Tab-separated table of C-alpha atoms and ligand atoms in Angstrom:
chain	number	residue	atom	x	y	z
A	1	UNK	CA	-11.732	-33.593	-17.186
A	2	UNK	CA	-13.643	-34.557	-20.539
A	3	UNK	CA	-15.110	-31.316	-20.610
A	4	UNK	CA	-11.740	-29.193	-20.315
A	5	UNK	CA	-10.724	-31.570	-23.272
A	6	UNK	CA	-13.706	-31.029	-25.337
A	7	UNK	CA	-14.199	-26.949	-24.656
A	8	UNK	CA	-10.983	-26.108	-25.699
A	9	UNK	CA	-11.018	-28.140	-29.245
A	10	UNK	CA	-15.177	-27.742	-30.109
A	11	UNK	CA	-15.199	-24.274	-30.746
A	12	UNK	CA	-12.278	-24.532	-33.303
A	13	UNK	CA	-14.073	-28.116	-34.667
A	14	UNK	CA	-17.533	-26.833	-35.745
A	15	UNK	CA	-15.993	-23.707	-37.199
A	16	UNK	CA	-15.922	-25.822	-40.369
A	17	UNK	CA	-12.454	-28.304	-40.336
A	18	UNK	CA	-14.794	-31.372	-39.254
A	19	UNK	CA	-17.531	-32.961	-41.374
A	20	UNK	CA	-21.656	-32.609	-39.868
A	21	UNK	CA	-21.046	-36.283	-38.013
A	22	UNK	CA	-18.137	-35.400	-36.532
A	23	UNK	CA	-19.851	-31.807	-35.477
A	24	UNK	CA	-23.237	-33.284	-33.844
A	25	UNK	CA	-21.219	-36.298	-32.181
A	26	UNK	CA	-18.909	-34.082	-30.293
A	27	UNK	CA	-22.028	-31.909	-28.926
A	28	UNK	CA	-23.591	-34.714	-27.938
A	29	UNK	CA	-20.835	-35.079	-25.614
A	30	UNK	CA	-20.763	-31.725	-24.546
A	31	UNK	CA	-24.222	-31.727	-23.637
A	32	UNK	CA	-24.345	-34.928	-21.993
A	33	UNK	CA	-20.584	-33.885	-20.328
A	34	UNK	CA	-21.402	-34.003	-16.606
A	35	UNK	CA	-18.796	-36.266	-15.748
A	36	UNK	CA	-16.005	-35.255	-13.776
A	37	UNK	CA	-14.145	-38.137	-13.538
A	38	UNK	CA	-11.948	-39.803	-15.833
A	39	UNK	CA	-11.087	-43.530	-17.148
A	40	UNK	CA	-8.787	-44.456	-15.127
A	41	UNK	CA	-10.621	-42.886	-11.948
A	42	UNK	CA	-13.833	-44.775	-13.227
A	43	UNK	CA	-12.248	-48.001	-13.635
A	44	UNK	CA	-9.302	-47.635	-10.920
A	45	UNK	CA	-11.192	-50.783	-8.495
A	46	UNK	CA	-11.325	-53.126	-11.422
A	47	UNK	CA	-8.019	-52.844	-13.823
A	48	UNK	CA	-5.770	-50.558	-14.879
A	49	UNK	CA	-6.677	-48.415	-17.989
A	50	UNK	CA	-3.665	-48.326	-20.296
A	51	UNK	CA	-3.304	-46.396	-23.878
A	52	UNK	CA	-0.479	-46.921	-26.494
A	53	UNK	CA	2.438	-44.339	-26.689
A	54	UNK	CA	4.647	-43.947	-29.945
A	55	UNK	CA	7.428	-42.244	-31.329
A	56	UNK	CA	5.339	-38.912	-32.845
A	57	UNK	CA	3.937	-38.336	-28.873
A	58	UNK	CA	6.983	-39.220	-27.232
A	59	UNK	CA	8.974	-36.813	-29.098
A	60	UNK	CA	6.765	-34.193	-28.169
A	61	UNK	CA	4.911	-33.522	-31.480
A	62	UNK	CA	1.689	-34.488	-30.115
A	63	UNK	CA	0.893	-33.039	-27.057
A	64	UNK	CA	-2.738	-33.114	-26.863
A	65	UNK	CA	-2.430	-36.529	-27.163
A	66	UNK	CA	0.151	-36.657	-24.168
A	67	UNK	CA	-2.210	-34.914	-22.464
A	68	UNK	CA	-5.007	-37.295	-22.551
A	69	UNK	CA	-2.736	-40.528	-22.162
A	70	UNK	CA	-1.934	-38.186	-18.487
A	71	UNK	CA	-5.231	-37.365	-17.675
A	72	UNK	CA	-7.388	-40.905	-18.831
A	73	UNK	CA	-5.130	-43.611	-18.198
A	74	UNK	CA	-3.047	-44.787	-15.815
A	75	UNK	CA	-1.401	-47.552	-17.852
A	76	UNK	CA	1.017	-47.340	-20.564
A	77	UNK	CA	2.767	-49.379	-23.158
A	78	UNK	CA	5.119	-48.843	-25.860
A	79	UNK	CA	2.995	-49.422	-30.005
A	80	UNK	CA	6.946	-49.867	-31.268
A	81	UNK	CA	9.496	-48.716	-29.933
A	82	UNK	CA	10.468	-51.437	-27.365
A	83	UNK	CA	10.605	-54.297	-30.886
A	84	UNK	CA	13.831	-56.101	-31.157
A	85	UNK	CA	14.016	-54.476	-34.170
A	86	UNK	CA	14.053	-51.089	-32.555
A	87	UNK	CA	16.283	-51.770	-29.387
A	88	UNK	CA	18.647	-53.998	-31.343
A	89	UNK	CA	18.952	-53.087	-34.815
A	90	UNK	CA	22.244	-54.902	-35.279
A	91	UNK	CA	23.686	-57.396	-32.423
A	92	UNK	CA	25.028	-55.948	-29.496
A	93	UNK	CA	24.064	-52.055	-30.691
A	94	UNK	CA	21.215	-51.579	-28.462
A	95	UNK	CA	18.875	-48.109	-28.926
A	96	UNK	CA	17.058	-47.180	-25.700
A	97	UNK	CA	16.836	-43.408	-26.626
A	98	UNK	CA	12.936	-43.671	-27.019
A	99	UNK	CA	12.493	-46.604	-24.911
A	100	UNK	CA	13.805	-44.675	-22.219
A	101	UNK	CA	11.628	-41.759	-22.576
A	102	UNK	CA	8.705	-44.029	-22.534
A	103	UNK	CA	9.716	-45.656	-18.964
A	104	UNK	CA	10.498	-41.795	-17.792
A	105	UNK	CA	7.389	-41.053	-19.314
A	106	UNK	CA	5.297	-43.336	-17.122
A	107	UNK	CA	7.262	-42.722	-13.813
A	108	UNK	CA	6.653	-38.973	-14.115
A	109	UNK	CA	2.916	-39.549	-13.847
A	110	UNK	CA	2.332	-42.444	-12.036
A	111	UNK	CA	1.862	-44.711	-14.310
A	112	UNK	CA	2.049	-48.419	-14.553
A	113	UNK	CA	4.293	-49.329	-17.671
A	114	UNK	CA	4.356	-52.924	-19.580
A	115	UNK	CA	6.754	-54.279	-21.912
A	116	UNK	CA	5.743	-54.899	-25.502
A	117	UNK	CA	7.214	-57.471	-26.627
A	118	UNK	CA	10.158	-59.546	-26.239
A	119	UNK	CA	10.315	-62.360	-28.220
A	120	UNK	CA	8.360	-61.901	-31.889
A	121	UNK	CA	8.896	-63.375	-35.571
A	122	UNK	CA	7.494	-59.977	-36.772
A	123	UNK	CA	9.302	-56.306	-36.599
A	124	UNK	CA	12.588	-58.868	-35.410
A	125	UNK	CA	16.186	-57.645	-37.135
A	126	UNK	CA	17.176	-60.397	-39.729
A	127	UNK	CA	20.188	-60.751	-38.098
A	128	UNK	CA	18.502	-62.348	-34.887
A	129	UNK	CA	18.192	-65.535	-36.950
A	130	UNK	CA	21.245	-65.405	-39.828
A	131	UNK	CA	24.827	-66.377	-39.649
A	132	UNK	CA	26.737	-64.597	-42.367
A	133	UNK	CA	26.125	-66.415	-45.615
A	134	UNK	CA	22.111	-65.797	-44.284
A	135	UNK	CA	21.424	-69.199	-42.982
A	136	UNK	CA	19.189	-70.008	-40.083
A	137	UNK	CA	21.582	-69.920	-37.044
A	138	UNK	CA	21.779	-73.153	-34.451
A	139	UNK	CA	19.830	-73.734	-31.392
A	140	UNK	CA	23.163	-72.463	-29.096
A	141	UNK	CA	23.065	-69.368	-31.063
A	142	UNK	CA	19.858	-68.139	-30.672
A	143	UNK	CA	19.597	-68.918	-27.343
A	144	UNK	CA	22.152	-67.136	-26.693
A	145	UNK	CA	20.958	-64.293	-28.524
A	146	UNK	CA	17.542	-64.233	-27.002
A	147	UNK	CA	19.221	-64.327	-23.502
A	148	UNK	CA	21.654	-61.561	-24.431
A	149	UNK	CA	18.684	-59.769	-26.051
A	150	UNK	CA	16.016	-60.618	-22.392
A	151	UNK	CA	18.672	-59.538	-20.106
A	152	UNK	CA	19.621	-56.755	-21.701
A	153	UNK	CA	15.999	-55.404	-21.934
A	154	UNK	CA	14.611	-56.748	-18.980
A	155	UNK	CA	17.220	-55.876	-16.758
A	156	UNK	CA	17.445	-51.811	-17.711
A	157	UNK	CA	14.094	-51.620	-16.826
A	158	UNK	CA	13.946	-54.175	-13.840
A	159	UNK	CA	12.169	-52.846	-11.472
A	160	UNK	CA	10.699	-50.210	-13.559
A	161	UNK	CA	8.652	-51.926	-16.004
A	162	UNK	CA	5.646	-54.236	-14.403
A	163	UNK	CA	4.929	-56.877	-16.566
A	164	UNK	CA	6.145	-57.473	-20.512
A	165	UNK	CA	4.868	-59.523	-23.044
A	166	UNK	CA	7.607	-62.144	-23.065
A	167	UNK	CA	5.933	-64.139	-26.320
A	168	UNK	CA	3.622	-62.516	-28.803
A	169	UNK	CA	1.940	-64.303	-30.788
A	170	UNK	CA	3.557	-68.042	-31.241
A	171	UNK	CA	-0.189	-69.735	-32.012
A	172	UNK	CA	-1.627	-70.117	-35.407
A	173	UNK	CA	-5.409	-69.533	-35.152
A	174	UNK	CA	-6.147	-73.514	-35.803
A	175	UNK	CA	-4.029	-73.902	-32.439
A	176	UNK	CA	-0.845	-75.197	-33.773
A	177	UNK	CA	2.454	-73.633	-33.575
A	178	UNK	CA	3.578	-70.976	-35.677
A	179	UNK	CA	6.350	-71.779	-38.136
A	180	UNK	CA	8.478	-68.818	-37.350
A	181	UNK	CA	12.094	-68.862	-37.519
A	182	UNK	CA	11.910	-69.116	-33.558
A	183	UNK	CA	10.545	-72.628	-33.729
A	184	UNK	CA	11.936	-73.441	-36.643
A	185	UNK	CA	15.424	-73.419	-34.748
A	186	UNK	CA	14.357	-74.144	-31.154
A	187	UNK	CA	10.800	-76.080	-31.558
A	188	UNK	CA	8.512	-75.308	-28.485
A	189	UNK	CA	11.723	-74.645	-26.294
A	190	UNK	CA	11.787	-71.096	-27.307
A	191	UNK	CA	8.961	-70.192	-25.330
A	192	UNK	CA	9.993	-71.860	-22.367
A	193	UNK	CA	13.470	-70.189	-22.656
A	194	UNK	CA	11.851	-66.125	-23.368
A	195	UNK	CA	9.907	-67.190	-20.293
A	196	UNK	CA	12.775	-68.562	-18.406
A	197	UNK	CA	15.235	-65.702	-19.502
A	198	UNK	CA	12.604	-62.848	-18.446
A	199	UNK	CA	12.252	-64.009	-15.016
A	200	UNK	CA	15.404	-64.748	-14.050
A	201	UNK	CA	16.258	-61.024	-15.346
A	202	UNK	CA	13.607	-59.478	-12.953
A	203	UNK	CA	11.753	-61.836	-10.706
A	204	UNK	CA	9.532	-59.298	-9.974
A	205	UNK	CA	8.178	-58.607	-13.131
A	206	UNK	CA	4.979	-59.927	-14.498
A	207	UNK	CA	5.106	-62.078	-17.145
A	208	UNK	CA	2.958	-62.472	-20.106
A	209	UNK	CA	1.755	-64.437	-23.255
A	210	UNK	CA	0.029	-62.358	-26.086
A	211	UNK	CA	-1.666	-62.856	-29.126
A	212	UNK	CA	-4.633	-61.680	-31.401
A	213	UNK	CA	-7.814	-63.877	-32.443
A	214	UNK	CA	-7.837	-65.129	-29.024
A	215	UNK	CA	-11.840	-65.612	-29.070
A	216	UNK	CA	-11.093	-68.833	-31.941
A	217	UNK	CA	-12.106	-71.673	-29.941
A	218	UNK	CA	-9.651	-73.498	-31.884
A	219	UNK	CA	-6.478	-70.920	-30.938
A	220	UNK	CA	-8.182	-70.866	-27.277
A	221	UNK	CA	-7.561	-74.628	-27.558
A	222	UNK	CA	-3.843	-74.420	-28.699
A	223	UNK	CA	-3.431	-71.722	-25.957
A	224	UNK	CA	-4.328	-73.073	-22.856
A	225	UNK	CA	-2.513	-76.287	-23.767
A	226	UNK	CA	1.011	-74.457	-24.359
A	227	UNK	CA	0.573	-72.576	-21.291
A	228	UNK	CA	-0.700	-75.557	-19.150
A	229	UNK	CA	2.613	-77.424	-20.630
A	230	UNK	CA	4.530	-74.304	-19.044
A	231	UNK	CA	3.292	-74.685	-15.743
A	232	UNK	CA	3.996	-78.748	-15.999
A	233	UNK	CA	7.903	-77.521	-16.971
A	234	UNK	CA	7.760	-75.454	-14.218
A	235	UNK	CA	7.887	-72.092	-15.964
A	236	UNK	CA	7.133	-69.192	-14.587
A	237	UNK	CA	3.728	-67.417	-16.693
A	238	UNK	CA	1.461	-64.945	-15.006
A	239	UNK	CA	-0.774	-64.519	-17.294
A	240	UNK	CA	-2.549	-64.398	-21.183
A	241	UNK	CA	-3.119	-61.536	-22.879
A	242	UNK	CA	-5.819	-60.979	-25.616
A	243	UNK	CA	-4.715	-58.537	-27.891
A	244	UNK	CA	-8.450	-57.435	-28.718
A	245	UNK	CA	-8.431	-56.087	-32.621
A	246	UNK	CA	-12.379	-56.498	-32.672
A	247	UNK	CA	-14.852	-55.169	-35.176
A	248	UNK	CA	-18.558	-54.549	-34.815
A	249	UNK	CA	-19.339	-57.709	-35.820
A	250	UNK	CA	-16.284	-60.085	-34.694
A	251	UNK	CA	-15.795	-61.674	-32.611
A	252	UNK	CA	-18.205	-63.601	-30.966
A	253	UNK	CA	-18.947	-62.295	-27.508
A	254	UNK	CA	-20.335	-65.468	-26.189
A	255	UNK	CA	-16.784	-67.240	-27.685
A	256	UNK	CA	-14.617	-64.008	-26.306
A	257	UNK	CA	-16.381	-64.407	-22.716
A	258	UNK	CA	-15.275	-68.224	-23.008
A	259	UNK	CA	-11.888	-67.641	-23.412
A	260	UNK	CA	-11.776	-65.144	-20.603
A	261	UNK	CA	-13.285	-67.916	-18.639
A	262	UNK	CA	-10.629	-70.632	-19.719
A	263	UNK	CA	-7.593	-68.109	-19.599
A	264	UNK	CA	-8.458	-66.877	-16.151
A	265	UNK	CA	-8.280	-70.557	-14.900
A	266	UNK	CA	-4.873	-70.592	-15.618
A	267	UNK	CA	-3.920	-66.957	-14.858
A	268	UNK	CA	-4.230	-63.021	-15.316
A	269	UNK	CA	-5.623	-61.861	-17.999
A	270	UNK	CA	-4.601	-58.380	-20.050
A	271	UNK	CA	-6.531	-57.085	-22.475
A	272	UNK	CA	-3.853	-55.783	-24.573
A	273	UNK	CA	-4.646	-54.326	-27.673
A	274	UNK	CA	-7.700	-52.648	-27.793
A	275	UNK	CA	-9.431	-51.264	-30.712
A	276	UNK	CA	-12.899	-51.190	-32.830
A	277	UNK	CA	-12.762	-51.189	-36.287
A	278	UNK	CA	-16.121	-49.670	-38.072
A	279	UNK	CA	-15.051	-50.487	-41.294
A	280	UNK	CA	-15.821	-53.735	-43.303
A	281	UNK	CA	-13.131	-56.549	-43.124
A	282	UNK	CA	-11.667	-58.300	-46.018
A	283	UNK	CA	-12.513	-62.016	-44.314
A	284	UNK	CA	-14.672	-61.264	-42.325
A	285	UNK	CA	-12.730	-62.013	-39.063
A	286	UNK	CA	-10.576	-59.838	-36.678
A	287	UNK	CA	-7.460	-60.728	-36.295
A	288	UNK	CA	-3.807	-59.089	-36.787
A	289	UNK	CA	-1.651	-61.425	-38.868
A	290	UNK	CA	0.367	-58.708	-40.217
A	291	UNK	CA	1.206	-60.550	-43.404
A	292	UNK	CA	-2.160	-60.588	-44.924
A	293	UNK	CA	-2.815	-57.084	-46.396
A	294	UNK	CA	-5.215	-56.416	-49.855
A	295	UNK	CA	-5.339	-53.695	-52.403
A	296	UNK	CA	-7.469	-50.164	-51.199
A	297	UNK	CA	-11.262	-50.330	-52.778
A	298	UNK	CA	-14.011	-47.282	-52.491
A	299	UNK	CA	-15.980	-50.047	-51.064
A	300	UNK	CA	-13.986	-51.196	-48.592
A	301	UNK	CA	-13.530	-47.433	-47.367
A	302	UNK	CA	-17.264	-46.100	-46.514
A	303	UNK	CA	-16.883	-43.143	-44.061
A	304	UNK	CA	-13.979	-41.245	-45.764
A	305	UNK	CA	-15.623	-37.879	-44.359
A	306	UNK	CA	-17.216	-38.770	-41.207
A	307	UNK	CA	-19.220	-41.219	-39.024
A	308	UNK	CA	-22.711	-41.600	-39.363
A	309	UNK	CA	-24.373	-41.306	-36.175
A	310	UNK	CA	-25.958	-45.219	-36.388
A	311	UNK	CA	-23.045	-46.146	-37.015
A	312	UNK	CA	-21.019	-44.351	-33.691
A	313	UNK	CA	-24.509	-45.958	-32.076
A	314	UNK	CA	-23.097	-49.710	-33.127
A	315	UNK	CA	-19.385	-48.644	-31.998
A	316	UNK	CA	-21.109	-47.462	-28.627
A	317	UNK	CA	-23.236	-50.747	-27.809
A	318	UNK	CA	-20.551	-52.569	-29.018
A	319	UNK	CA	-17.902	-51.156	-26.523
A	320	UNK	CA	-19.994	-51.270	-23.627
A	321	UNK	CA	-20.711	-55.152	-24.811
A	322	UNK	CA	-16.902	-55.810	-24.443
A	323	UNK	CA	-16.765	-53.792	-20.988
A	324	UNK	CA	-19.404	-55.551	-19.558
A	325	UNK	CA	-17.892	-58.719	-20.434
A	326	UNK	CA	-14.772	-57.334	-19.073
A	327	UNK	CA	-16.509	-56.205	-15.846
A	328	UNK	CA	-17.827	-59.911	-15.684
A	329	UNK	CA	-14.131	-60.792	-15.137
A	330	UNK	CA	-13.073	-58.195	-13.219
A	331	UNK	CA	-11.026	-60.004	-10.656
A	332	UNK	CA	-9.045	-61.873	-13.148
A	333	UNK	CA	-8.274	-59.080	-15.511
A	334	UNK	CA	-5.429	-56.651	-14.490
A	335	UNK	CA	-5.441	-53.982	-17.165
A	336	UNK	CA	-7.470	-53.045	-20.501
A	337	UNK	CA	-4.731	-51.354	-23.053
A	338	UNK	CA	-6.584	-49.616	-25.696
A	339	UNK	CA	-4.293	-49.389	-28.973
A	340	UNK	CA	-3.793	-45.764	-29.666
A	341	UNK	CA	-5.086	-42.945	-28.037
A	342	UNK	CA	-6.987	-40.784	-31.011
A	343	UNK	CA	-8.915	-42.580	-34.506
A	344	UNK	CA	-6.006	-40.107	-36.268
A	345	UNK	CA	-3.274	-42.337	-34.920
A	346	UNK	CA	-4.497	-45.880	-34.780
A	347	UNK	CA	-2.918	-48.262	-37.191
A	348	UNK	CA	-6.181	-49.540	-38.481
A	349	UNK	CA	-6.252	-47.009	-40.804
A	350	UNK	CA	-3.677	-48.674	-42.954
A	351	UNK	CA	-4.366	-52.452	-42.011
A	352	UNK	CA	-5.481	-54.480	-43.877
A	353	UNK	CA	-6.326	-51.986	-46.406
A	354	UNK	CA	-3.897	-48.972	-46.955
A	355	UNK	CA	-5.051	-45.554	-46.840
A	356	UNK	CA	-8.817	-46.165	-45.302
A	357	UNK	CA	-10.358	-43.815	-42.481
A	358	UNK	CA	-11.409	-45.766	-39.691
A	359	UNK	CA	-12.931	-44.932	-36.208
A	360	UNK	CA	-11.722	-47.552	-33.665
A	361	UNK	CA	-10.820	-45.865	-30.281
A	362	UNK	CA	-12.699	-43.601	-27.510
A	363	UNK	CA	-10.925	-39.976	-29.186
A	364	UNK	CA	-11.753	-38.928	-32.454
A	365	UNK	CA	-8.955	-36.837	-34.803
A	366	UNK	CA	-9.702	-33.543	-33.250
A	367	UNK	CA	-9.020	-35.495	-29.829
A	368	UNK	CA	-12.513	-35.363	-28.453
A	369	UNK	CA	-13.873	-37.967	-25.942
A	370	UNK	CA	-16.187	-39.877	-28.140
A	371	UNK	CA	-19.763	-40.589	-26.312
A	372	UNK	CA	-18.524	-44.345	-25.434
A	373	UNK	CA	-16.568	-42.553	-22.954
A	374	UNK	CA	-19.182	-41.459	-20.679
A	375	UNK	CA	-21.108	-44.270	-21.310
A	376	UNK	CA	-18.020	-46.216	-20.180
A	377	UNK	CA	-17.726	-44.256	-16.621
A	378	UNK	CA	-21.287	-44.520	-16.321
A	379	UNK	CA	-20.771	-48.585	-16.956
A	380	UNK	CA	-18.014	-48.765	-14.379
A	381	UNK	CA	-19.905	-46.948	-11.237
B	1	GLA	C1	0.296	-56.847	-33.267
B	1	GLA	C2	1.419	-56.490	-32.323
B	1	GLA	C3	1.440	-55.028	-32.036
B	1	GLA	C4	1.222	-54.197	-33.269
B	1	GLA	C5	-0.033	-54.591	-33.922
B	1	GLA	C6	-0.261	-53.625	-35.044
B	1	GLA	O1	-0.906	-56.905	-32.617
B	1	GLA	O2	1.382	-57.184	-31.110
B	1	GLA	O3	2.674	-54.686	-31.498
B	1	GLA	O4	2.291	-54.339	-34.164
B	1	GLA	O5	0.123	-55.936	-34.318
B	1	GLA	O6	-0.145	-52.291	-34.610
């Protein structure tokens, strides 16, 4: 499987488009290629392997990427295109053109599909929280909106979609509650409610909490006691996901195989949002608050024309490091997401720094298995 990937794209690669690294990675593949099995085969005992679809590859202008989310994964969820923002730009005007290629998408091949996201302060339509002179609604309102909002999501896809992030990302990394305009109208209750709403509009479905920096002993704290309070109401949560924006040097693996320990007492875990960033980090931590962006710098862009074979070495011992840990925890994690499918397409290369070239995920821009990739089928036999 690699190797039909690779032999169709090398020959065209090393003809001079790439950069040397790029050129004496991918042969390093092709001479170590002797795999004939693919992620999803590799892992298929342990967790589902899921990738990240968006608008470009779901429109059809990316087909070799297509392609690969087909033959390596047998997961899928949507990077955008199932926001409120997206499927309800303006109340009661719902757009499921994309999300609805997306679900067909995954049912075609097989796949198991999640829900990203339901109920999130960012990439929400203003609307969701306004009256008309642009004042935070009441609690009746938005509750009413978020159920109008869960059911109408939920329920198209009941029975269809697996499991959805109901909540994403209500925890401020000290473990306190995010001041978003969800709690700032409805306190704590709005989790409870997105978690009551989404079941009751398919019981079925798995049902998730999500968020980034999840390694932070002190959001780890603030975590397990919101979902532990669920469980007291009586809520219906299956599980935590981690959204996994790591770097070579953060997080912590001894603190990220804690909180795998202390979310899979309470739960399933997902590893949602999978990618390694190569490139140095503005403070030094990996997270994803979207808010906090800085100015582009030389320095803080080092590998404009290619990777530097230490480096890919790092991002290679550093994947496996995560896998093992994820191995470790096998029976308690249900699927590993990575976010994006090709280092071309991941967002990384415009957060937190616009206009950097980073090298997070197993393809690289020419859509060649990187040598992670064998390294992770070898892992998983
Ligand atoms: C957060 C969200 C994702 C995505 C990333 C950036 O992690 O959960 O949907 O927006 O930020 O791509």
């Amino acid at each position: 499987m690699l190797k039909t990937i690779h032999s169709a794209i090398f020959p065209l690669l090393c003809g001079g488009i790439v950069s040397f690294y790029s050129c004496t990675t991918t042969k390093a593949v092709a001479d170590n290629d002797s795999q004939d099995i693919s992620l999803k085969e590799a892992f298929k005992d342990k967790f589902y392997m899921g990738t990240t679809l968006n608008a470009w590859q779901l429109m059809g202008r990316r087909p070799e990427e297509l392609n690969i989310a087909k033959t390596q994964f047998n997961s899928i969820v949507a990077e955008n295109i199932m926001k409120s923002g997206r499927v309800q730009p303006k109340e009661g005007e719902f757009d499921f053109t994309l999300a609805d290629k997306f679900v067909e998408f995954g049912e075609q091949n097989d796949m198991h599909i999640h829900g990203h996201t339901l109920i999130w302060h960012s990439q929400a339509p203003r609307w969701f929280f306004t009256d008309n002179a642009g004042d935070l609604v009441s609690k009746e309102v938005l509750t009413e909106r978020m159920k109008t909002h869960i059911f109408t999501v939920v329920g198209r896809y009941k029975g269809r979609v697996a499991s959805w992030d109901v909540v994403n990302e209500a925890i401020e990394d000290d473990g306190s509650y995010r001041q978003s305009n969800f709690y700032k109208i409805l306190g704590e209750d709005f989790i409870k409610l997105a978690f009551k709403f989404a079941h009751q509009a398919d019981p079925e479905a798995k049902l998730y909490y999500n968020d980034y920096s999840m390694a932070n002993p002190r959001k780890r704290n603030g975590v397990v006691k919101m979902v532990e309070e669920l469980r007291r109401e009586g809520i219906h949560i299956d599980g935590i996901g981690m959204q996994g924006h790591v770097g070579l040097n953060n997080p912590d693996l001894e603190e990220f195989d804690k909180s795998l320990e202390a979310y899979g007492k309470l739960g399933k875990i997902m590893i949602t949002e999978l990618e390694l960033s190569v490139l140095p980090s503005p403070w030094g931590d990996a997270g994803a608050e979207l808010s906090d962006t800085y100015t582009y710098d030389d320095k803080m862009n080092p590998f404009p024309n290619g990777l530097p074979d230490d480096v890919q070495q790092q991002f290679t011992h550093r994947f496996i490091d995560f896998f093992k840990l994820f191995l470790k925890h096998k029976d308690n994690i249900t699927r590993v997401n990575l976010w994006g499918i090709n280092d071309g397409n991941s967002w990384k290369n415009n957060w937190p720094v616009r206009g950097r070239t980073d090298y997070p995920l197993l393809f690289d821009r020419e859509n060649n298995a990187k040598p992670v990739v064998e390294k992770l089928i070898e892992l998983a036999k």
